[in-house]
Coordinates of C-alpha atoms in Angstrom, one line a residue:
M221 CA 11.0 -32.1 36.3
G222 CA 13.6 -33.3 38.9
K223 CA 16.6 -31.3 40.0
G224 CA 19.5 -31.5 37.6
Q225 CA 17.4 -32.8 34.6
R226 CA 17.9 -30.6 31.7
A227 CA 14.8 -29.0 30.3
V228 CA 16.0 -29.6 26.7
H229 CA 15.7 -33.3 27.3
A230 CA 12.1 -32.9 28.4
F231 CA 11.1 -31.6 25.0
K232 CA 10.7 -34.2 22.3
S233 CA 10.8 -33.1 18.7
T234 CA 7.2 -32.0 17.9
E235 CA 5.4 -34.1 15.3
F236 CA 3.0 -31.8 13.4
I237 CA -0.2 -33.2 12.0
E238 CA -0.1 -33.0 8.3
Q239 CA -2.9 -30.7 7.0
A240 CA -4.5 -30.5 3.6
R241 CA -3.3 -27.5 1.6
D242 CA -5.3 -25.5 -0.8
K243 CA -4.3 -25.0 -4.5
D244 CA -1.7 -22.4 -3.7
G245 CA -0.1 -24.7 -1.1
L246 CA -0.6 -22.5 1.9
L247 CA -1.1 -23.9 5.4
L248 CA -3.7 -26.5 4.4
G249 CA -1.6 -29.2 2.8
G250 CA 0.9 -31.9 3.6
E251 CA 4.7 -32.1 3.0
Q252 CA 5.7 -30.8 -0.4
Q253 CA 9.1 -30.5 -2.1
H254 CA 10.0 -26.9 -2.4
P255 CA 13.1 -25.2 -3.8
F256 CA 13.3 -22.8 -0.8
K257 CA 13.1 -25.6 1.8
L258 CA 16.4 -25.3 3.5
A259 CA 15.7 -24.7 7.2
P260 CA 18.6 -24.2 9.5
K261 CA 19.2 -26.9 12.1
N262 CA 19.7 -24.4 15.0
S263 CA 20.6 -20.8 15.7
S264 CA 24.3 -21.4 15.2
A265 CA 23.6 -20.9 11.5
L266 CA 22.8 -17.2 12.2
L267 CA 26.5 -16.6 12.6
V268 CA 27.3 -17.8 9.0
N269 CA 26.7 -15.5 6.1
E270 CA 28.0 -17.6 3.2
K271 CA 25.5 -20.4 2.9
T272 CA 22.0 -19.0 3.3
V273 CA 18.7 -20.0 1.9
A274 CA 18.7 -17.1 -0.5
D275 CA 21.9 -18.3 -2.1
V276 CA 20.1 -21.2 -3.8
V277 CA 17.2 -19.0 -5.1
P278 CA 17.4 -17.6 -8.6
T279 CA 16.7 -13.9 -9.0
V280 CA 13.7 -13.2 -11.2
S281 CA 12.0 -10.0 -12.3
K282 CA 9.4 -8.2 -10.1
E283 CA 6.7 -8.7 -12.8
A284 CA 7.4 -12.5 -12.9
V285 CA 7.1 -12.7 -9.1
E286 CA 3.8 -10.8 -9.0
A287 CA 2.4 -12.9 -11.8
S288 CA 3.5 -16.0 -10.0
L289 CA 1.9 -14.9 -6.8
A290 CA -1.3 -14.0 -8.6
G291 CA -1.3 -17.3 -10.5
D292 CA -0.7 -19.3 -7.4
G293 CA -3.6 -17.7 -5.7
V294 CA -1.7 -16.2 -2.7
R295 CA -4.2 -13.9 -1.2
E296 CA -4.7 -11.9 1.9
S297 CA -6.2 -13.5 5.0
S298 CA -9.9 -13.9 4.9
E299 CA -10.2 -14.1 8.7
P300 CA -12.8 -11.8 10.1
S301 CA -11.5 -8.6 11.7
E302 CA -11.8 -8.0 15.5
L303 CA -13.8 -4.8 14.7
E304 CA -16.4 -6.5 12.4
A305 CA -18.6 -7.2 15.4
V306 CA -18.5 -3.5 16.6
P307 CA -21.9 -1.7 16.0
T308 CA -21.6 0.9 13.2
L309 CA -23.0 3.5 15.5
I310 CA -20.1 3.0 18.0
L311 CA -17.5 3.4 15.2
V312 CA -19.2 6.5 13.8
T313 CA -19.6 8.3 17.1
T314 CA -15.9 7.4 18.0
Y315 CA -14.7 9.1 14.8
L316 CA -17.0 12.1 15.3
S317 CA -15.8 12.5 18.9
F318 CA -12.1 12.6 17.9
L319 CA -13.0 15.0 15.1
M320 CA -14.8 17.4 17.5
L321 CA -11.9 17.2 20.0
I322 CA -9.3 18.1 17.3
M323 CA -11.5 20.9 15.9
F324 CA -12.0 22.5 19.3
A325 CA -8.3 22.1 20.2
H326 CA -7.4 24.1 17.0
M327 CA -10.0 26.7 17.7
R328 CA -8.6 27.2 21.3
D329 CA -5.1 27.5 20.0
F330 CA -6.2 30.1 17.4
I331 CA -8.1 32.2 19.9
G332 CA -5.5 31.7 22.7
K333 CA -2.7 33.1 20.5
I334 CA -4.6 36.3 20.1
I335 CA -6.0 36.7 23.7
N336 CA -3.2 35.2 25.8
P337 CA 0.0 35.1 23.6
E338 CA 2.4 34.6 26.5
Q339 CA 1.1 31.0 27.0
Y340 CA 2.3 30.1 23.5
V341 CA 5.8 31.5 23.7
Q342 CA 7.4 28.1 23.6
L343 CA 5.6 27.5 20.2
R344 CA 7.0 30.7 18.6
E345 CA 10.5 31.6 17.3
Q346 CA 12.6 33.2 20.1
N347 CA 15.8 35.1 19.8
G348 CA 16.4 33.6 16.3
Y349 CA 15.8 30.1 17.5
A350 CA 13.1 27.9 16.0
P351 CA 10.6 26.2 18.4
M352 CA 11.4 22.7 19.5
V353 CA 8.0 21.5 18.3
S354 CA 5.3 23.2 16.3
D355 CA 1.8 23.8 17.6
F356 CA 0.4 21.2 15.3
E357 CA 2.8 18.5 16.3
S358 CA 2.2 19.1 20.0
L359 CA -1.5 19.5 19.7
W360 CA -2.2 15.9 20.8
T361 CA 0.0 16.2 23.9
R362 CA -1.2 19.6 25.0
R363 CA -4.9 19.4 24.3
L364 CA -5.9 15.8 24.4
Y365 CA -3.3 13.8 26.4
G366 CA -2.8 16.7 28.8
R367 CA -6.4 16.8 29.8
I368 CA -6.4 13.2 31.0
R369 CA -2.9 13.0 32.3
D370 CA -4.2 12.2 35.8
C371 CA -5.1 8.7 34.4
F372 CA -1.5 7.9 33.6
N373 CA 1.8 7.7 35.4
R374 CA 0.2 7.5 38.8
P375 CA 2.9 7.2 41.5
I376 CA 2.9 4.2 43.8
T377 CA 4.8 3.2 46.9
G378 CA 5.8 -0.3 48.0
V379 CA 5.5 -3.5 46.1
A380 CA 3.1 -3.8 43.2
G381 CA 1.5 -7.1 44.2
G382 CA -2.1 -8.2 44.2
R383 CA -2.8 -4.8 45.8
V384 CA -0.7 -1.7 45.6
N385 CA -0.4 1.6 47.6
L386 CA -1.2 4.6 45.4
L387 CA -0.2 8.1 46.3
E388 CA -3.2 10.3 45.9
R389 CA -2.7 13.6 43.9
V390 CA -4.9 16.4 42.7
S391 CA -4.5 19.1 40.1
K392 CA -5.9 22.7 40.1
D393 CA -4.6 23.7 36.7
F394 CA -6.1 21.1 34.3
N395 CA -3.3 18.5 34.9
N396 CA -0.4 20.9 34.1
T397 CA 0.9 20.3 37.7
F398 CA -0.1 17.9 40.5
Q399 CA 0.0 18.2 44.3
F400 CA 0.1 15.2 46.7
T401 CA -2.6 15.2 49.3
G402 CA -0.6 13.0 51.7
R403 CA -3.1 10.1 51.5
V404 CA -2.1 6.6 50.5
L405 CA -4.8 4.5 48.8
N406 CA -4.6 0.7 49.0
V407 CA -6.2 -0.4 45.7
L408 CA -6.7 -3.7 43.9
N409 CA -3.9 -3.9 41.3
L410 CA -5.1 -4.9 37.8
A411 CA -2.5 -2.7 36.1
S412 CA 0.9 -4.4 36.8
Y413 CA 2.6 -7.3 35.1
N414 CA 2.8 -9.6 38.1
Y415 CA 1.6 -12.7 36.4
L416 CA 2.8 -15.3 38.9
G417 CA 2.6 -13.2 42.0
F418 CA 6.3 -13.2 42.8
A419 CA 6.4 -9.4 43.3
Q420 CA 6.4 -9.6 47.1
S421 CA 8.4 -8.0 49.9
E422 CA 8.2 -11.2 51.9
G423 CA 8.2 -14.9 51.3
P424 CA 10.7 -17.4 50.0
C425 CA 12.0 -15.2 47.1
A426 CA 12.5 -12.2 49.4
D427 CA 14.4 -14.4 51.9
K428 CA 16.7 -15.7 49.1
V429 CA 17.4 -12.1 47.9
E430 CA 18.3 -11.0 51.4
E431 CA 20.7 -14.0 51.8
A432 CA 22.3 -13.3 48.5
M433 CA 23.0 -9.6 49.4
H434 CA 24.6 -10.6 52.7
A435 CA 26.8 -13.1 50.9
N436 CA 27.7 -11.2 47.7
G437 CA 26.9 -7.6 48.2
I438 CA 24.7 -5.5 46.0
T439 CA 26.3 -5.1 42.6
Q440 CA 29.4 -6.0 40.6
G441 CA 30.2 -2.4 39.6
S442 CA 31.5 -3.5 36.2
S443 CA 30.4 -4.8 32.8
R444 CA 30.5 -8.5 32.4
A445 CA 33.2 -8.2 29.8
E446 CA 35.6 -6.9 32.5
V447 CA 35.0 -8.3 36.0
G448 CA 31.2 -8.4 36.1
R449 CA 30.8 -12.1 35.3
S450 CA 30.3 -13.8 38.6
R451 CA 29.5 -17.4 39.5
Q452 CA 26.0 -16.3 40.5
L453 CA 25.5 -14.8 37.0
A454 CA 26.8 -17.9 35.2
D455 CA 24.6 -20.2 37.3
T456 CA 21.5 -18.2 36.6
E457 CA 22.2 -18.2 32.9
D458 CA 22.5 -22.0 33.0
M459 CA 19.2 -22.2 34.8
V460 CA 17.5 -19.9 32.2
A461 CA 18.8 -22.2 29.4
R462 CA 17.5 -25.3 31.2
F463 CA 14.2 -23.5 31.8
V464 CA 13.5 -22.5 28.2
G465 CA 15.1 -25.7 26.7
T466 CA 18.1 -24.3 24.9
E467 CA 21.9 -24.9 25.0
A468 CA 22.8 -21.6 26.5
A469 CA 21.5 -18.1 27.5
L470 CA 22.7 -14.6 27.9
I471 CA 21.3 -12.3 30.7
V472 CA 21.0 -8.6 30.1
S473 CA 20.3 -6.1 32.9
M474 CA 17.6 -4.2 30.9
G475 CA 14.7 -5.7 29.1
Y476 CA 14.4 -3.0 26.4
A477 CA 18.1 -3.3 25.7
T478 CA 17.8 -7.1 25.3
N479 CA 16.1 -6.4 22.0
A480 CA 17.5 -3.1 21.0
L481 CA 21.2 -4.1 21.4
N482 CA 21.1 -7.7 20.4
I483 CA 19.2 -7.6 17.1
P484 CA 21.8 -5.3 15.5
T485 CA 24.4 -7.9 16.5
L486 CA 22.6 -10.7 14.6
V487 CA 21.7 -8.9 11.4
G488 CA 23.0 -5.9 9.5
K489 CA 23.3 -4.4 6.0
G490 CA 22.3 -6.9 3.3
C491 CA 19.9 -8.7 5.7
L492 CA 16.2 -8.7 5.8
I493 CA 13.9 -8.4 8.9
I494 CA 10.2 -9.3 8.5
S495 CA 8.4 -8.0 11.5
D496 CA 4.8 -8.3 12.8
E497 CA 3.2 -4.9 12.5
L498 CA 2.2 -4.9 16.2
N499 CA 5.7 -5.8 17.6
H500 CA 7.0 -3.9 20.6
N501 CA 8.9 -0.7 20.3
S502 CA 12.1 -2.4 21.5
L503 CA 12.0 -4.8 18.6
V504 CA 11.4 -1.9 16.2
S505 CA 14.3 0.0 17.6
G506 CA 16.6 -3.0 17.4
A507 CA 15.6 -3.5 13.7
R508 CA 16.2 0.1 12.8
L509 CA 19.6 0.2 14.6
S510 CA 20.7 -2.9 12.7
G511 CA 20.8 -1.3 9.3
A512 CA 18.9 -4.2 7.8
T513 CA 16.1 -3.8 5.4
I514 CA 12.7 -4.0 7.3
R515 CA 9.4 -5.2 5.9
V516 CA 6.2 -5.6 7.9
F517 CA 3.5 -8.3 7.7
K518 CA 0.0 -8.0 8.9
H519 CA -0.6 -8.9 12.5
N520 CA -0.8 -12.7 13.0
D521 CA -1.5 -13.2 9.3
V522 CA 0.5 -16.3 8.2
R523 CA -0.6 -16.0 4.6
N524 CA 0.6 -12.4 4.4
L525 CA 3.9 -13.5 6.0
E526 CA 4.4 -16.2 3.4
K527 CA 3.6 -13.7 0.6
Q528 CA 6.3 -11.4 1.9
L529 CA 8.7 -14.3 2.2
R530 CA 8.2 -15.5 -1.4
F531 CA 8.4 -12.1 -2.9
S532 CA 11.5 -11.1 -0.8
I533 CA 13.4 -14.3 -1.5
A534 CA 12.7 -14.2 -5.2
Q535 CA 13.4 -10.5 -5.6
G536 CA 16.5 -10.3 -3.5
Q537 CA 18.1 -7.1 -2.2
P538 CA 16.9 -3.7 -3.6
R539 CA 18.5 -2.5 -6.8
T540 CA 21.2 -5.2 -6.9
H541 CA 18.9 -8.2 -6.5
R542 CA 21.6 -10.0 -4.8
P543 CA 20.5 -12.8 -2.4
W544 CA 19.8 -11.8 1.2
K545 CA 22.6 -12.7 3.6
K546 CA 20.0 -13.6 6.3
I547 CA 16.2 -13.3 6.6
L548 CA 15.0 -12.9 10.2
V549 CA 11.3 -13.1 11.1
V550 CA 10.4 -11.4 14.4
I551 CA 7.3 -12.1 16.4
E552 CA 6.1 -11.9 20.0
G553 CA 5.0 -14.8 22.2
L554 CA 2.1 -12.8 23.6
Y555 CA 1.0 -9.4 22.2
S556 CA 0.4 -7.4 25.4
M557 CA -1.9 -4.8 23.8
E558 CA -4.1 -7.4 22.2
G559 CA -3.8 -10.4 24.5
Q560 CA -3.2 -12.7 21.5
F561 CA -0.8 -15.5 20.9
P562 CA 1.2 -15.9 17.7
K563 CA 0.4 -18.7 15.2
L564 CA 3.7 -20.3 16.2
P565 CA 3.1 -23.9 14.8
E566 CA 2.2 -22.4 11.3
I567 CA 5.2 -20.0 11.4
V568 CA 7.6 -22.9 12.4
E569 CA 6.2 -24.8 9.4
L570 CA 7.0 -21.8 7.2
R571 CA 10.5 -21.8 8.7
R572 CA 11.0 -25.4 7.6
K573 CA 9.8 -24.5 4.2
Y574 CA 11.7 -21.3 3.5
G575 CA 14.7 -21.6 5.8
F576 CA 14.5 -18.2 7.5
Y577 CA 15.6 -17.5 11.1
L578 CA 12.9 -17.0 13.8
F579 CA 13.2 -14.6 16.6
V580 CA 10.4 -14.8 19.3
D581 CA 10.0 -12.2 22.0
E582 CA 8.6 -13.9 25.0
A583 CA 8.5 -10.9 27.3
H584 CA 4.9 -11.5 28.3
S585 CA 4.6 -15.3 27.6
I586 CA 7.6 -16.7 29.5
G587 CA 6.4 -18.0 32.9
A588 CA 2.8 -17.1 32.0
L589 CA 1.9 -19.6 29.3
G590 CA 2.2 -23.4 29.1
K591 CA 1.5 -26.1 31.7
R592 CA 5.1 -25.8 32.9
G593 CA 5.3 -22.0 32.4
R594 CA 7.9 -22.4 29.7
G595 CA 6.2 -19.9 27.4
V596 CA 4.6 -20.0 24.0
C597 CA 6.6 -23.1 22.9
D598 CA 5.3 -25.0 25.9
H599 CA 1.8 -23.7 25.2
F600 CA 1.7 -25.0 21.6
G601 CA 3.9 -28.0 22.1
V602 CA 6.6 -26.7 19.9
D603 CA 10.2 -27.9 20.4
P604 CA 12.2 -24.7 21.5
R605 CA 15.0 -25.8 19.2
E606 CA 12.7 -25.0 16.3
V607 CA 13.1 -21.4 17.3
D608 CA 16.5 -19.8 16.5
V609 CA 16.4 -17.0 19.1
L610 CA 14.2 -17.0 22.2
M611 CA 14.1 -13.7 24.0
G612 CA 12.3 -13.0 27.3
T613 CA 12.2 -10.6 30.3
F614 CA 12.1 -11.2 34.0
T615 CA 9.9 -8.2 34.8
K616 CA 6.5 -9.8 34.2
S617 CA 6.4 -13.3 35.6
F618 CA 9.5 -13.4 37.9
G619 CA 9.1 -10.2 39.8
A620 CA 12.6 -9.0 38.8
A621 CA 14.2 -6.9 36.1
G622 CA 16.2 -7.4 32.9
G623 CA 16.0 -10.0 30.1
Y624 CA 17.7 -12.8 28.3
I625 CA 18.6 -14.2 24.9
A626 CA 18.5 -18.0 24.6
G627 CA 19.7 -20.2 21.7
S628 CA 22.6 -22.4 20.7
R629 CA 25.9 -22.2 22.5
A630 CA 27.7 -20.8 19.5
L631 CA 25.1 -18.0 19.2
I632 CA 25.3 -17.0 22.8
N633 CA 29.2 -17.1 22.8
Y634 CA 29.1 -14.8 19.8
L635 CA 26.8 -12.4 21.6
R636 CA 29.0 -12.3 24.7
L637 CA 31.9 -11.1 22.5
H638 CA 30.1 -8.7 20.1
S639 CA 26.8 -7.5 21.7
H640 CA 26.9 -4.0 23.3
S641 CA 24.6 -5.3 26.0
A642 CA 27.4 -7.7 27.1
V643 CA 30.5 -5.6 26.4
Y644 CA 29.5 -2.2 27.6
A645 CA 26.4 -2.5 29.8
E646 CA 26.6 -3.1 33.6
A647 CA 26.2 -6.7 34.8
M648 CA 23.0 -7.6 36.5
S649 CA 22.9 -6.8 40.2
V650 CA 23.0 -9.5 43.0
P651 CA 19.5 -9.1 44.4
V652 CA 17.9 -9.2 40.9
L653 CA 19.8 -12.4 40.1
A654 CA 18.7 -13.9 43.4
Q655 CA 15.1 -13.0 42.7
I656 CA 15.3 -14.6 39.2
S657 CA 16.9 -17.8 40.3
S658 CA 14.6 -18.3 43.4
S659 CA 11.4 -17.7 41.5
M660 CA 12.5 -19.8 38.5
R661 CA 13.6 -22.7 40.8
M662 CA 10.1 -22.6 42.3
I663 CA 8.5 -22.9 38.9
M664 CA 10.8 -25.7 37.9
G665 CA 10.2 -27.6 41.1
E666 CA 13.9 -27.5 42.1
D667 CA 13.2 -25.7 45.4
R668 CA 12.5 -28.6 47.7
E669 CA 11.0 -26.5 50.5
H670 CA 8.5 -24.9 48.1
A671 CA 8.4 -27.6 45.4
L672 CA 4.6 -27.2 44.7
E673 CA 4.2 -23.5 45.0
G674 CA 5.4 -22.7 41.5
Q675 CA 3.0 -25.1 39.9
Q676 CA 0.2 -23.7 42.1
H677 CA 1.0 -20.2 40.8
L678 CA 0.8 -21.4 37.2
E679 CA -2.5 -23.1 37.7
Q680 CA -3.9 -20.1 39.7
L681 CA -3.0 -17.7 36.9
A682 CA -4.6 -19.9 34.2
V683 CA -7.8 -20.2 36.3
N684 CA -8.0 -16.5 37.1
S685 CA -7.4 -15.5 33.5
R686 CA -10.1 -17.7 32.0
Y687 CA -12.5 -16.8 34.7
M688 CA -12.1 -13.0 34.3
A689 CA -12.4 -13.3 30.4
R690 CA -15.4 -15.5 30.6
R691 CA -17.3 -13.3 33.1
L692 CA -16.6 -10.1 31.2
A693 CA -17.9 -11.7 28.0
E694 CA -21.0 -12.9 29.8
M695 CA -21.7 -9.4 31.0
G696 CA -21.7 -8.1 27.4
F697 CA -18.3 -6.3 27.3
M698 CA -16.3 -6.5 24.1
T699 CA -12.9 -8.0 24.8
M700 CA -10.0 -9.1 22.8
G701 CA -7.4 -11.8 23.2
D702 CA -7.1 -15.6 23.2
P703 CA -8.4 -17.9 26.0
G704 CA -5.8 -18.2 28.8
S705 CA -4.1 -14.9 28.2
P706 CA -3.3 -13.0 31.4
V707 CA -3.8 -9.7 29.5
I708 CA -7.5 -9.0 28.8
P709 CA -8.1 -5.8 26.7
L710 CA -11.6 -4.4 27.2
L711 CA -12.6 -2.1 24.4
L712 CA -13.8 1.4 25.2
F713 CA -13.7 3.1 21.8
N714 CA -15.0 6.6 22.6
P715 CA -12.3 9.0 23.8
A716 CA -14.4 10.4 26.6
K717 CA -15.0 7.0 28.1
I718 CA -11.2 6.3 28.4
P719 CA -10.6 8.7 31.3
A720 CA -14.1 8.2 32.7
F721 CA -13.4 4.4 33.1
S722 CA -10.1 5.0 34.7
R723 CA -11.4 7.6 37.2
E724 CA -14.4 5.5 38.1
C725 CA -12.2 2.5 38.8
L726 CA -10.0 4.6 41.0
R727 CA -13.0 5.9 43.0
R728 CA -13.8 2.2 43.6
N729 CA -10.2 1.5 44.7
I730 CA -9.2 -0.4 41.5
A731 CA -6.0 0.4 39.6
V732 CA -6.3 -0.2 35.8
V733 CA -4.3 0.9 32.7
V734 CA -6.2 2.7 30.0
V735 CA -4.6 2.8 26.5
S736 CA -5.3 5.0 23.5
Y737 CA -3.7 6.4 20.4
P738 CA -0.8 6.3 19.5
A739 CA -0.3 3.0 21.5
T740 CA -3.4 1.6 19.7
S741 CA -5.3 2.6 16.6
I742 CA -7.3 5.7 17.0
I743 CA -10.7 4.0 17.4
T744 CA -9.7 1.1 19.6
G745 CA -9.0 2.7 23.0
R746 CA -9.1 0.1 25.7
V747 CA -8.5 -0.8 29.3
R748 CA -5.8 -3.5 29.7
I749 CA -6.7 -5.8 32.6
C750 CA -3.6 -7.6 33.9
I751 CA -4.4 -10.8 35.8
S752 CA -2.1 -12.2 38.5
A753 CA -1.9 -15.5 40.4
S754 CA -1.9 -13.3 43.6
H755 CA -5.5 -12.3 42.9
T756 CA -8.1 -14.2 44.9
R757 CA -11.6 -15.1 43.6
E758 CA -13.0 -12.5 45.9
D759 CA -10.7 -9.9 44.3
L760 CA -11.9 -10.8 40.8
D761 CA -15.5 -10.9 41.8
Y762 CA -15.3 -7.4 43.4
A763 CA -13.6 -6.1 40.2
L764 CA -16.3 -7.7 38.0
E765 CA -19.0 -6.2 40.1
Q766 CA -17.5 -2.7 39.8
F767 CA -16.8 -3.2 36.1
S768 CA -20.5 -4.1 35.6
E769 CA -21.6 -0.9 37.3
I770 CA -19.2 1.2 35.3
G771 CA -20.2 -0.6 32.1
D772 CA -23.9 0.3 32.7
L773 CA -22.9 3.9 33.6
L774 CA -20.8 4.4 30.5
M775 CA -22.8 2.1 28.2
L776 CA -19.9 -0.2 27.4
K777 CA -21.8 -3.5 27.3
F778 CA -22.0 -3.6 23.5
H779 CA -23.0 -7.3 23.3
K780 CA -25.5 -7.2 26.1
D781 CA -28.4 -8.0 23.8
K782 CA -26.6 -10.9 22.2
V783 CA -25.8 -12.3 25.6
A784 CA -29.4 -12.0 26.7
Q785 CA -30.6 -13.7 23.6
K786 CA -28.1 -16.6 24.1
Q787 CA -29.3 -17.0 27.7
L788 CA -32.9 -17.0 26.5
E789 CA -32.1 -19.7 23.9
H790 CA -30.2 -21.8 26.4
T791 CA -33.1 -21.5 28.9
T792 CA -35.6 -22.5 26.2
A793 CA -33.5 -25.5 25.1
I794 CA -33.3 -26.7 28.7
A795 CA -37.1 -26.3 29.1
S796 CA -37.8 -28.2 25.9
K797 CA -35.6 -31.1 27.0
K798 CA -37.4 -31.3 30.3
N799 CA -40.8 -31.3 28.6
A800 CA -39.6 -34.0 26.2

């Protein structure tokens, strides 16, 4: 796209292929007349409370709604679960392992309070004051997480690019305290969100940042509502709007606050938020702060979402049964713990049918998905104007910090006047704005000196992601996620294998992130491999070689027999063709 051409003009209204619907009219059929089909034209309608979709829906009894849903055949998703392919033995041993750990932890607490009571002073009443936490509530932190704390929060120095400098530390008291050895380990970085490889201390982006600091200083020292709105900030916001394909955008200096402080500005009491059950904590915090009623639908289950919508619209608000002022559906563009994309085309189709407002968190998808890096809308070929609110962050693909909200101009103007992130928070600093604009211009092809580098980064990320996922599957590892996702979760299951995998990787100079409960379900502990465009094929091959050795050591290749059988069948088929 040439310089000056607005991204919104590059998107044509998406023509969805009509699909056959089943008898209950869900996701399989063509266009149907429906009493709830009153989709808003754009996000400006979010600012209006009077004319909403629920105003035209009659209130009916709960029994009638349930009977209608049962009669229409609305049922739960029949899609197979990710865990159906897991051997039963693995699931049983995982549950037993956690059971044994918890039993031994309680036994140690019971005996420890008798033999060494001074170590449990913080868990007893002192001077008439109750303890901050009970021994049962802190059991997980003290006895399980504390034992493997060396696998988390590892300190680094320098830029977290394709490789990162890790400060070595040791513990002599079972991870209660750590001491630095003074050694610095240069390790392969598969733990950071540096999707496009722009996190560098040198190069065109770093040069632009240095020039901006010499010209404009470091920071504005004020909120944007006072004197913090600079020409640089306004230009960067216009660039973000062009990039995502909307009329306007609002930049916030903190990614978490982009969700937590803007969702309460959009909805409030008398509104309904329907949220994916695996949404990020910032979305959950924003929903809770808003005061709106919150309902949760099963992860990526469009049928369950439609069931929630139909029931909520027909039933209305609790007790009064008044129509909802607004209904806001909140999803993510890429679920970072699962490496999965949302079913955006189907959800947009539901939006046309029921007229709710759609909020998409593109923290991990913007810059990382789509042929042009425009995020999940670009990936699925969906017009971004079909989404009411597009949110994203600059920490993953752009090597910067903060986030943005993009939508109609009326919506963004409203947020600038009413959102706490714009009125009270500090304006984004000069070097961060320079990093955002320089990396985004490279992706858009507007930097003439480096016009092709941005597209090369996008293509390299796509190639690296697919290569790593395919090779891991061929080795027999059990992975999650959709093809092309830069986040590849590799399932570990057993709690003892979580720290073992992390420590073995560190011994081989590889930095990874292991994740367990409560960030995931208790049986789906995993290592989350983050791919970057800065990784070379040699880097990935080295990592795969080490992962294979660790997988054999820890018995993690759960699908090894299936892979061997497929290879044998493939070899037999080739041999039979040659003989024929």
